[in-house]
Amino acid sequence: MARLFGTDGVRGVANESLTAELALGLSMAAAHVLGDMGGGGGRRPVAVVGRDPRASGEFLEAAVIAGLAGSGVDVLRVGVLPTPAVAYLTGALGADFGVMLSASHNAMPDNGIKFLARGGHKLDDAIEDAIEADYRHYLSGAEPVRVRPTGAGVGRVHEYTEGFDKYVAHLVAVLPNRLDGVKVVIDGAHGAAAKVAPEAFARAGAEVVFTLGAEPTGLNINDGVGSTHLDGLRRAMREHQADLGIALDGDADRCLAADAQGAEVDGDQIIAILAVAMREAGTLRGNTAVGTVMANLGFKLAMEREGIELVETAVGDRYVLEAMKEHGYALGGEQSGHVILLDHATTGDGTLTGLMLGARLAATKQPLADLAAVMTRLPQVLINVKGVDKSRAAGNPELLAAVAKAEGELGSTGRVLLRPSGTEPLVRVMVEAADQEQAKAVAEQLAGVVREQLAI
């Protein structure tokens, strides 16, 4: 039976694979596993529950809260807030665990459930497996693992309306300096930070000259806006003569940027900028940044030139975070814009990342394009191959042979990375080369082999 948990919680098409029944059962299981880990002392466990603005989040939130309260967990309902806000509040309020309903950058029909451990940290595989095992036991109709509470033993549900202000105040408080004089354009992806991000930048002293993706309807999240659709932000930067543009995703745990000319500044460049800033400030612990194997070769060369160590992990912000926590590093992230500033957040935080970029602009008085020039991106082509059986990607001999041949052609001037997505039904083909046309040709050739060999 396929594992329910992917690299970022449980995701699926809302009311199709991700049903109210699944949300209810998973929440009951999480209450048992996470509640037992953090509760005790004669009190009921407490959970923080938040969501992004997707319409399906309304009924899924109701199911999650019912499962938690019916299992004897008190719920602090914080409403529509970013994933990093729910993580922060889980820690700041001393809750036993947190739950976020979001499918991040995925299109609106999808939704997801993420569980956060005490302190606002992502779960490790063993805990996810324990939750899934408890859930499957519940599905089997076997004897209940635990007796359900009744009467005064059931959980209570409380509206926690102070979450927005508490989170924004935290973001502004951790900045190294104010953003006075910095003109900003913000694309909120019609998502969870559509209101949070403009408020945080304004309180930090920036002038928010334009916003887009700031009117969530529940149906338009990530629809032509946000970190996966940068054209609107790039146009707005040129039109409004702003200094910094940031684009968030649906749950605001990632951030990409644009400079005054509308050029994209990706996650690798953002990490490079912040790594140099933190090294100068003495806050880059171990003089090390953490990235993934998907990081551009230009990023690696830049870190080497700046004398900053680079630790590489598997793709996925959870693996970056694991390496950071294990070795005590303060900065890490992915090219896609998941940037983790572990001194101030337990997850990637797009709004915080954007604020830190703004603070660097304000402190140096340099344009973002000049700061981003710390690294030169080598041509990199990424093709997402849909409609294939991603589970066969690692063991298909014809595909492995095609990858080996491509690597031989590229030599030391490029590389190939082929991997199944952890959150979507597709295989990612990434090719890096000294020449854009060569990278494109090799990527398209490999994508064709993937379609042929892994066809469903």
Coordinates of C-alpha atoms in Angstrom, one line a residue:
M1 CA 0.0 0.0 0.0
A2 CA 1.4 3.4 -1.0
R3 CA 2.6 5.7 1.7
L4 CA 0.2 8.5 2.5
F5 CA 2.9 11.1 3.5
G6 CA 5.0 12.7 0.8
T7 CA 7.9 15.0 1.2
D8 CA 5.5 17.7 2.5
G9 CA 2.6 16.1 4.3
V10 CA -0.4 14.5 2.7
R11 CA -1.6 16.0 -0.5
G12 CA -4.3 15.3 -3.1
V13 CA -7.3 16.6 -5.0
A14 CA -9.6 17.9 -2.3
N15 CA -12.8 15.9 -1.9
E16 CA -11.4 13.2 -4.3
S17 CA -8.3 11.6 -2.8
L18 CA -8.1 14.1 0.1
T19 CA -11.5 13.7 1.7
A20 CA -13.1 14.9 4.9
E21 CA -13.0 11.3 6.1
L22 CA -9.3 11.1 5.5
A23 CA -8.7 14.5 7.3
L24 CA -10.8 13.3 10.2
G25 CA -9.0 10.0 10.6
L26 CA -5.5 11.4 10.1
S27 CA -6.3 14.0 12.7
M28 CA -7.5 11.4 15.2
A29 CA -4.3 9.5 14.6
A30 CA -2.1 12.6 15.0
A31 CA -3.9 13.4 18.2
H32 CA -3.0 10.0 19.6
V33 CA 0.7 10.1 18.4
L34 CA 1.6 13.8 18.8
G35 CA -0.7 14.4 21.8
D36 CA 0.9 11.5 23.7
M37 CA 4.4 12.9 22.9
G38 CA 3.7 16.4 24.1
G39 CA 0.9 16.1 26.6
G40 CA 0.9 15.0 30.2
G41 CA 0.8 16.6 33.6
G42 CA -3.0 16.1 33.8
R43 CA -3.8 18.6 31.0
R44 CA -5.2 18.1 27.5
P45 CA -2.9 18.4 24.6
V46 CA -3.2 21.6 22.6
A47 CA -2.9 22.0 18.8
V48 CA -2.7 25.1 16.6
V49 CA -4.7 24.8 13.3
G50 CA -4.3 27.1 10.4
R51 CA -5.0 27.0 6.6
D52 CA -4.5 28.8 3.4
P53 CA -7.5 30.4 1.7
R54 CA -8.5 27.5 -0.6
A55 CA -12.3 26.9 -0.6
S56 CA -11.7 23.3 0.3
G57 CA -9.8 24.3 3.4
E58 CA -13.0 25.2 5.0
F59 CA -14.5 21.7 5.1
L60 CA -11.1 20.1 5.6
E61 CA -10.4 22.4 8.6
A62 CA -13.8 21.4 10.1
A63 CA -12.9 17.7 9.7
V64 CA -9.4 18.2 11.3
I65 CA -10.8 20.1 14.2
A66 CA -13.5 17.5 14.8
G67 CA -10.9 14.8 14.8
L68 CA -8.7 16.6 17.2
A69 CA -11.4 17.8 19.6
G70 CA -13.1 14.4 19.5
S71 CA -9.8 12.8 20.5
G72 CA -9.4 15.1 23.5
V73 CA -7.2 17.9 22.0
D74 CA -7.9 21.5 22.7
V75 CA -7.7 23.5 19.4
L76 CA -6.4 27.0 18.8
R77 CA -7.9 28.0 15.4
V78 CA -5.8 30.7 13.9
G79 CA -7.6 30.9 10.5
V80 CA -5.9 31.9 7.3
L81 CA -2.2 32.3 8.0
P82 CA 1.1 31.1 6.3
T83 CA 2.6 27.7 7.1
P84 CA 5.6 29.5 8.8
A85 CA 3.1 31.5 10.9
V86 CA 1.4 28.3 12.1
A87 CA 4.9 26.8 12.9
Y88 CA 5.9 29.9 14.8
L89 CA 2.7 30.1 16.8
T90 CA 2.9 26.4 17.6
G91 CA 6.3 27.1 19.3
A92 CA 5.4 30.5 20.7
L93 CA 2.2 29.4 22.3
G94 CA 3.7 26.2 23.8
A95 CA 1.3 24.0 21.8
D96 CA 1.9 20.3 21.5
F97 CA 1.6 20.2 17.8
G98 CA 0.3 22.2 14.8
V99 CA -1.7 21.4 11.7
M100 CA -1.6 23.4 8.4
L101 CA -4.1 22.8 5.6
S102 CA -2.4 23.8 2.3
A103 CA -1.0 22.4 -0.9
S104 CA 1.6 25.1 -1.1
H105 CA 2.3 26.1 -4.8
N106 CA -0.1 23.5 -6.2
A107 CA -3.2 24.6 -8.1
M108 CA -6.5 25.2 -6.3
P109 CA -8.2 21.8 -6.7
D110 CA -5.4 20.3 -4.6
N111 CA -5.1 20.6 -0.8
G112 CA -2.9 19.1 1.8
I113 CA -2.4 18.4 5.5
K114 CA 0.9 19.1 7.2
F115 CA 1.5 18.2 10.8
L116 CA 4.1 20.0 12.9
A117 CA 5.7 18.7 16.1
R118 CA 6.1 20.6 19.3
G119 CA 8.1 23.8 18.7
G120 CA 6.8 24.1 15.2
H121 CA 9.2 21.5 13.6
K122 CA 8.4 19.3 10.7
L123 CA 7.9 15.6 11.5
D124 CA 10.5 13.0 10.8
D125 CA 9.6 9.9 8.8
A126 CA 9.2 7.7 11.9
I127 CA 6.6 9.9 13.4
E128 CA 4.7 10.2 10.1
D129 CA 4.8 6.4 9.9
A130 CA 3.4 6.1 13.4
I131 CA 0.5 8.4 12.5
E132 CA -0.2 6.5 9.3
A133 CA -0.1 3.2 11.2
D134 CA -2.6 4.5 13.7
Y135 CA -4.8 5.8 10.9
R136 CA -4.8 2.5 9.1
H137 CA -5.6 0.7 12.3
Y138 CA -8.6 3.0 12.7
L139 CA -9.7 2.2 9.1
S140 CA -9.4 -1.5 9.7
G141 CA -12.3 -1.4 12.2
A142 CA -10.2 -3.2 14.8
E143 CA -10.5 -2.4 18.5
P144 CA -9.8 1.3 19.1
V145 CA -6.2 2.1 20.0
R146 CA -7.5 4.4 22.7
V147 CA -10.9 5.0 24.3
R148 CA -12.5 8.2 23.0
P149 CA -13.2 10.8 25.7
T150 CA -16.7 11.9 26.6
G151 CA -18.2 14.7 28.6
A152 CA -15.6 17.1 30.0
G153 CA -12.9 15.0 28.4
V154 CA -13.5 16.2 24.8
G155 CA -11.3 19.0 23.4
R156 CA -12.4 22.6 23.3
V157 CA -12.1 24.9 20.2
H158 CA -10.9 28.4 20.7
E159 CA -10.6 31.2 18.1
Y160 CA -7.1 32.6 18.4
T161 CA -7.4 36.0 16.7
E162 CA -4.1 37.4 17.9
G163 CA -2.1 35.2 15.6
F164 CA -1.7 37.6 12.7
D165 CA -0.3 40.5 14.9
K166 CA 1.9 38.2 16.9
Y167 CA 3.5 36.7 13.8
V168 CA 4.0 40.0 12.0
A169 CA 5.5 41.5 15.2
H170 CA 8.0 38.5 15.3
L171 CA 9.0 39.0 11.7
V172 CA 9.8 42.7 12.2
A173 CA 11.5 42.2 15.5
V174 CA 14.2 39.8 14.1
L175 CA 15.3 42.0 11.3
P176 CA 18.9 43.3 11.6
N177 CA 17.8 46.8 10.4
R178 CA 14.7 48.6 9.2
L179 CA 13.8 48.9 5.5
D180 CA 13.2 52.6 5.3
G181 CA 13.6 54.0 1.8
V182 CA 13.1 50.6 0.1
K183 CA 10.3 50.5 -2.5
V184 CA 8.7 47.0 -2.7
V185 CA 6.2 45.2 -4.9
I186 CA 4.6 42.1 -3.4
D187 CA 2.9 39.2 -5.1
G188 CA 1.0 37.3 -2.5
A189 CA -0.2 34.5 -4.8
H190 CA -3.8 35.1 -3.6
G191 CA -2.6 32.9 -0.8
A192 CA -2.1 32.7 2.9
A193 CA 0.3 35.8 3.1
A194 CA -1.8 38.1 0.9
K195 CA -2.4 40.3 3.9
V196 CA 0.5 39.3 6.1
A197 CA 3.3 40.2 3.8
P198 CA 2.3 43.8 2.9
E199 CA 1.6 44.5 6.6
A200 CA 5.0 43.2 7.6
F201 CA 6.9 45.2 5.0
A202 CA 5.0 48.3 6.0
R203 CA 5.7 47.9 9.7
A204 CA 9.4 47.3 8.8
G205 CA 9.6 50.7 7.1
A206 CA 9.4 49.7 3.5
E207 CA 7.2 51.5 1.0
V208 CA 4.8 49.0 -0.6
V209 CA 4.2 50.6 -3.9
F210 CA 2.1 47.9 -5.5
T211 CA 0.6 44.5 -4.6
L212 CA -0.7 41.7 -6.8
G213 CA -2.1 38.3 -5.9
A214 CA -3.6 40.1 -2.8
E215 CA -7.3 39.3 -3.3
P216 CA -7.9 35.6 -2.4
T217 CA -11.3 34.3 -3.3
G218 CA -10.7 30.7 -2.3
L219 CA -10.6 29.7 -5.9
N220 CA -7.7 31.8 -7.4
I221 CA -4.7 30.7 -5.2
N222 CA -1.5 30.4 -7.4
D223 CA -3.7 31.1 -10.5
G224 CA -1.2 33.0 -12.7
V225 CA 0.4 34.7 -9.7
G226 CA 3.0 33.8 -7.1
S227 CA 6.4 32.2 -7.2
T228 CA 5.5 29.9 -10.0
H229 CA 4.2 32.7 -12.3
L230 CA 6.6 35.6 -12.1
D231 CA 5.6 37.6 -15.3
G232 CA 3.2 39.8 -13.4
L233 CA 5.8 40.7 -10.8
R234 CA 8.4 41.4 -13.4
R235 CA 6.1 43.8 -15.2
A236 CA 5.1 45.5 -12.0
M237 CA 8.8 46.1 -11.1
R238 CA 9.5 47.9 -14.3
E239 CA 6.2 49.9 -14.2
H240 CA 6.6 51.0 -10.6
Q241 CA 10.4 51.6 -10.5
A242 CA 10.6 49.6 -7.3
D243 CA 13.8 48.3 -5.6
L244 CA 12.6 44.9 -4.6
G245 CA 9.9 42.5 -5.8
I246 CA 9.0 39.4 -4.0
A247 CA 6.7 36.5 -5.0
L248 CA 5.3 34.1 -2.5
D249 CA 3.6 30.8 -3.0
G250 CA 0.2 29.7 -1.7
D251 CA 1.3 29.0 1.9
A252 CA 4.1 31.5 1.8
D253 CA 6.9 29.1 2.8
R254 CA 8.9 30.1 -0.3
C255 CA 10.0 33.4 -1.9
L256 CA 11.4 34.3 -5.2
A257 CA 12.4 37.9 -6.1
A258 CA 12.8 40.3 -9.0
D259 CA 15.1 43.3 -9.3
A260 CA 14.4 46.8 -10.6
Q261 CA 14.6 45.7 -14.2
G262 CA 12.3 42.8 -13.6
A263 CA 15.0 40.1 -13.8
E264 CA 14.3 37.1 -11.6
V265 CA 16.4 36.5 -8.5
D266 CA 16.0 32.8 -7.6
G267 CA 16.5 30.9 -4.4
D268 CA 20.2 30.1 -5.0
Q269 CA 20.9 33.8 -5.5
I270 CA 18.9 34.8 -2.5
I271 CA 20.8 32.3 -0.3
A272 CA 24.1 33.6 -1.7
I273 CA 23.1 37.2 -0.9
L274 CA 22.1 36.3 2.7
A275 CA 25.1 34.0 3.2
V276 CA 27.4 36.9 2.5
A277 CA 25.4 39.3 4.7
M278 CA 25.3 36.8 7.6
R279 CA 29.0 36.1 7.3
E280 CA 29.7 39.8 7.6
A281 CA 27.4 40.0 10.6
G282 CA 29.0 36.9 12.3
T283 CA 25.7 35.0 12.3
L284 CA 26.6 32.4 9.6
R285 CA 27.3 29.5 12.0
G286 CA 30.1 27.2 10.8
N287 CA 30.7 29.6 7.9
T288 CA 28.4 27.2 6.1
A289 CA 25.3 27.4 3.9
V290 CA 23.1 24.3 3.1
G291 CA 21.7 23.7 -0.3
T292 CA 20.5 20.7 -2.4
V293 CA 21.8 18.8 -5.3
M294 CA 19.5 20.9 -7.5
A295 CA 21.4 24.1 -6.7
N296 CA 22.9 25.8 -9.7
L297 CA 26.6 25.1 -10.3
G298 CA 27.1 28.9 -10.3
F299 CA 25.9 29.0 -6.7
K300 CA 28.5 26.4 -5.7
L301 CA 31.2 28.4 -7.4
A302 CA 30.1 31.6 -5.7
M303 CA 30.2 30.1 -2.3
E304 CA 33.7 28.7 -3.0
R305 CA 34.9 32.1 -4.2
E306 CA 33.4 33.8 -1.0
G307 CA 35.1 31.2 1.2
I308 CA 31.8 29.9 2.5
E309 CA 31.4 26.1 2.9
L310 CA 28.5 24.4 1.2
V311 CA 26.7 21.3 2.4
E312 CA 24.5 19.5 -0.1
T313 CA 21.4 17.4 0.6
A314 CA 18.7 15.6 -1.3
V315 CA 16.0 17.7 -2.9
G316 CA 13.4 18.9 -0.4
D317 CA 13.4 21.5 2.3
R318 CA 12.9 18.9 4.9
Y319 CA 16.3 17.4 4.1
V320 CA 17.9 20.8 4.2
L321 CA 16.4 21.4 7.5
E322 CA 17.6 18.0 8.9
A323 CA 21.2 18.9 7.9
M324 CA 20.9 22.3 9.5
K325 CA 19.5 21.0 12.8
E326 CA 22.0 18.2 13.0
H327 CA 25.0 20.4 12.6
G328 CA 23.7 23.7 13.9
Y329 CA 23.8 25.7 10.7
A330 CA 21.8 28.9 10.4
L331 CA 21.1 29.2 6.7
G332 CA 19.9 26.8 4.0
G333 CA 17.4 26.4 1.2
E334 CA 16.5 25.5 -2.3
Q335 CA 16.6 27.1 -5.7
S336 CA 12.8 27.1 -5.7
G337 CA 12.8 29.7 -2.9
H338 CA 12.5 27.7 0.3
V339 CA 14.9 29.6 2.4
I340 CA 15.4 28.6 6.1
L341 CA 16.7 31.0 8.6
L342 CA 16.9 28.7 11.5
D343 CA 17.6 31.3 14.2
H344 CA 14.2 32.9 13.5
A345 CA 12.0 30.2 11.9
T346 CA 11.6 26.4 11.9
T347 CA 10.5 26.2 8.3
G348 CA 11.0 28.1 5.1
D349 CA 9.4 31.5 5.5
G350 CA 8.9 33.5 2.3
T351 CA 7.9 36.7 4.0
L352 CA 10.9 36.6 6.3
T353 CA 13.2 35.9 3.4
G354 CA 11.8 38.9 1.5
L355 CA 12.2 41.1 4.6
M356 CA 15.8 40.0 5.0
L357 CA 16.5 40.8 1.4
G358 CA 15.0 44.2 1.9
A359 CA 17.1 44.7 5.0
R360 CA 20.2 43.9 3.0
L361 CA 19.2 46.5 0.3
A362 CA 18.6 49.1 3.0
A363 CA 21.9 48.4 4.8
T364 CA 24.1 48.4 1.7
K365 CA 22.3 50.9 -0.4
Q366 CA 23.0 48.7 -3.4
P367 CA 20.5 47.6 -6.0
L368 CA 19.3 44.0 -5.9
A369 CA 20.9 43.3 -9.3
D370 CA 24.3 44.2 -7.9
L371 CA 23.8 42.1 -4.8
A372 CA 22.6 39.1 -6.9
A373 CA 25.7 39.4 -9.0
V374 CA 27.6 37.6 -6.2
M375 CA 26.8 34.5 -8.4
T376 CA 26.5 33.8 -12.1
R377 CA 23.8 31.3 -13.0
L378 CA 24.9 28.7 -15.5
P379 CA 22.3 27.7 -18.0
Q380 CA 19.9 25.2 -16.5
V381 CA 16.8 23.6 -18.0
L382 CA 14.2 21.9 -16.0
I383 CA 11.4 19.8 -17.6
N384 CA 8.5 18.4 -15.6
V385 CA 7.4 15.2 -17.3
K386 CA 3.7 14.5 -16.4
G387 CA 1.6 11.4 -17.1
V388 CA 4.3 8.9 -16.3
D389 CA 4.8 6.2 -13.6
K390 CA 7.4 8.0 -11.4
S391 CA 7.9 5.0 -9.2
R392 CA 9.8 3.2 -12.0
A393 CA 12.2 6.1 -12.6
A394 CA 15.1 4.8 -10.4
G395 CA 15.2 1.3 -11.9
N396 CA 14.6 1.6 -15.6
P397 CA 17.7 0.4 -17.4
E398 CA 17.0 2.3 -20.7
L399 CA 16.5 5.5 -18.8
L400 CA 19.7 5.0 -16.7
A401 CA 21.7 4.4 -19.9
A402 CA 20.3 7.5 -21.5
V403 CA 21.3 9.6 -18.4
A404 CA 24.8 8.1 -18.4
K405 CA 25.2 8.9 -22.1
A406 CA 24.1 12.5 -21.5
E407 CA 26.5 12.9 -18.6
G408 CA 29.3 11.7 -20.8
E409 CA 28.4 14.3 -23.5
L410 CA 28.3 17.1 -20.9
G411 CA 31.6 16.2 -19.2
S412 CA 32.8 18.4 -16.5
T413 CA 30.9 21.5 -17.8
G414 CA 27.5 20.2 -16.9
R415 CA 25.4 17.7 -15.1
V416 CA 22.1 15.8 -15.2
L417 CA 19.6 15.3 -12.4
L418 CA 16.5 13.1 -12.8
R419 CA 14.2 12.5 -10.0
P420 CA 10.5 11.8 -9.2
S421 CA 8.6 14.6 -7.6
G422 CA 7.8 14.1 -3.9
T423 CA 4.6 16.1 -4.1
E424 CA 3.3 15.7 -7.6
P425 CA 2.7 12.8 -10.1
L426 CA 5.7 13.7 -12.4
V427 CA 9.4 13.2 -13.0
R428 CA 11.7 16.2 -13.1
V429 CA 14.5 16.3 -15.6
M430 CA 17.2 18.9 -14.9
V431 CA 20.2 19.5 -17.2
E432 CA 22.9 22.1 -16.6
A433 CA 25.5 23.0 -19.2
A434 CA 27.8 25.8 -20.2
D435 CA 25.6 26.5 -23.2
Q436 CA 21.8 27.1 -23.1
E437 CA 21.1 25.3 -26.3
Q438 CA 23.0 22.3 -25.3
A439 CA 21.2 22.1 -21.9
K440 CA 17.8 22.4 -23.7
A441 CA 18.6 19.8 -26.3
V442 CA 19.9 17.3 -23.7
A443 CA 16.9 17.9 -21.4
E444 CA 14.4 17.5 -24.2
Q445 CA 16.0 14.3 -25.3
L446 CA 15.9 12.8 -21.8
A447 CA 12.4 14.0 -21.2
G448 CA 11.4 12.0 -24.4
V449 CA 13.1 8.9 -23.0
V450 CA 11.2 9.4 -19.7
R451 CA 7.8 9.6 -21.5
E452 CA 8.6 6.5 -23.6
Q453 CA 10.0 4.3 -20.8
L454 CA 7.7 5.3 -18.0
A455 CA 4.4 5.7 -19.9
I456 CA 1.4 4.6 -17.9

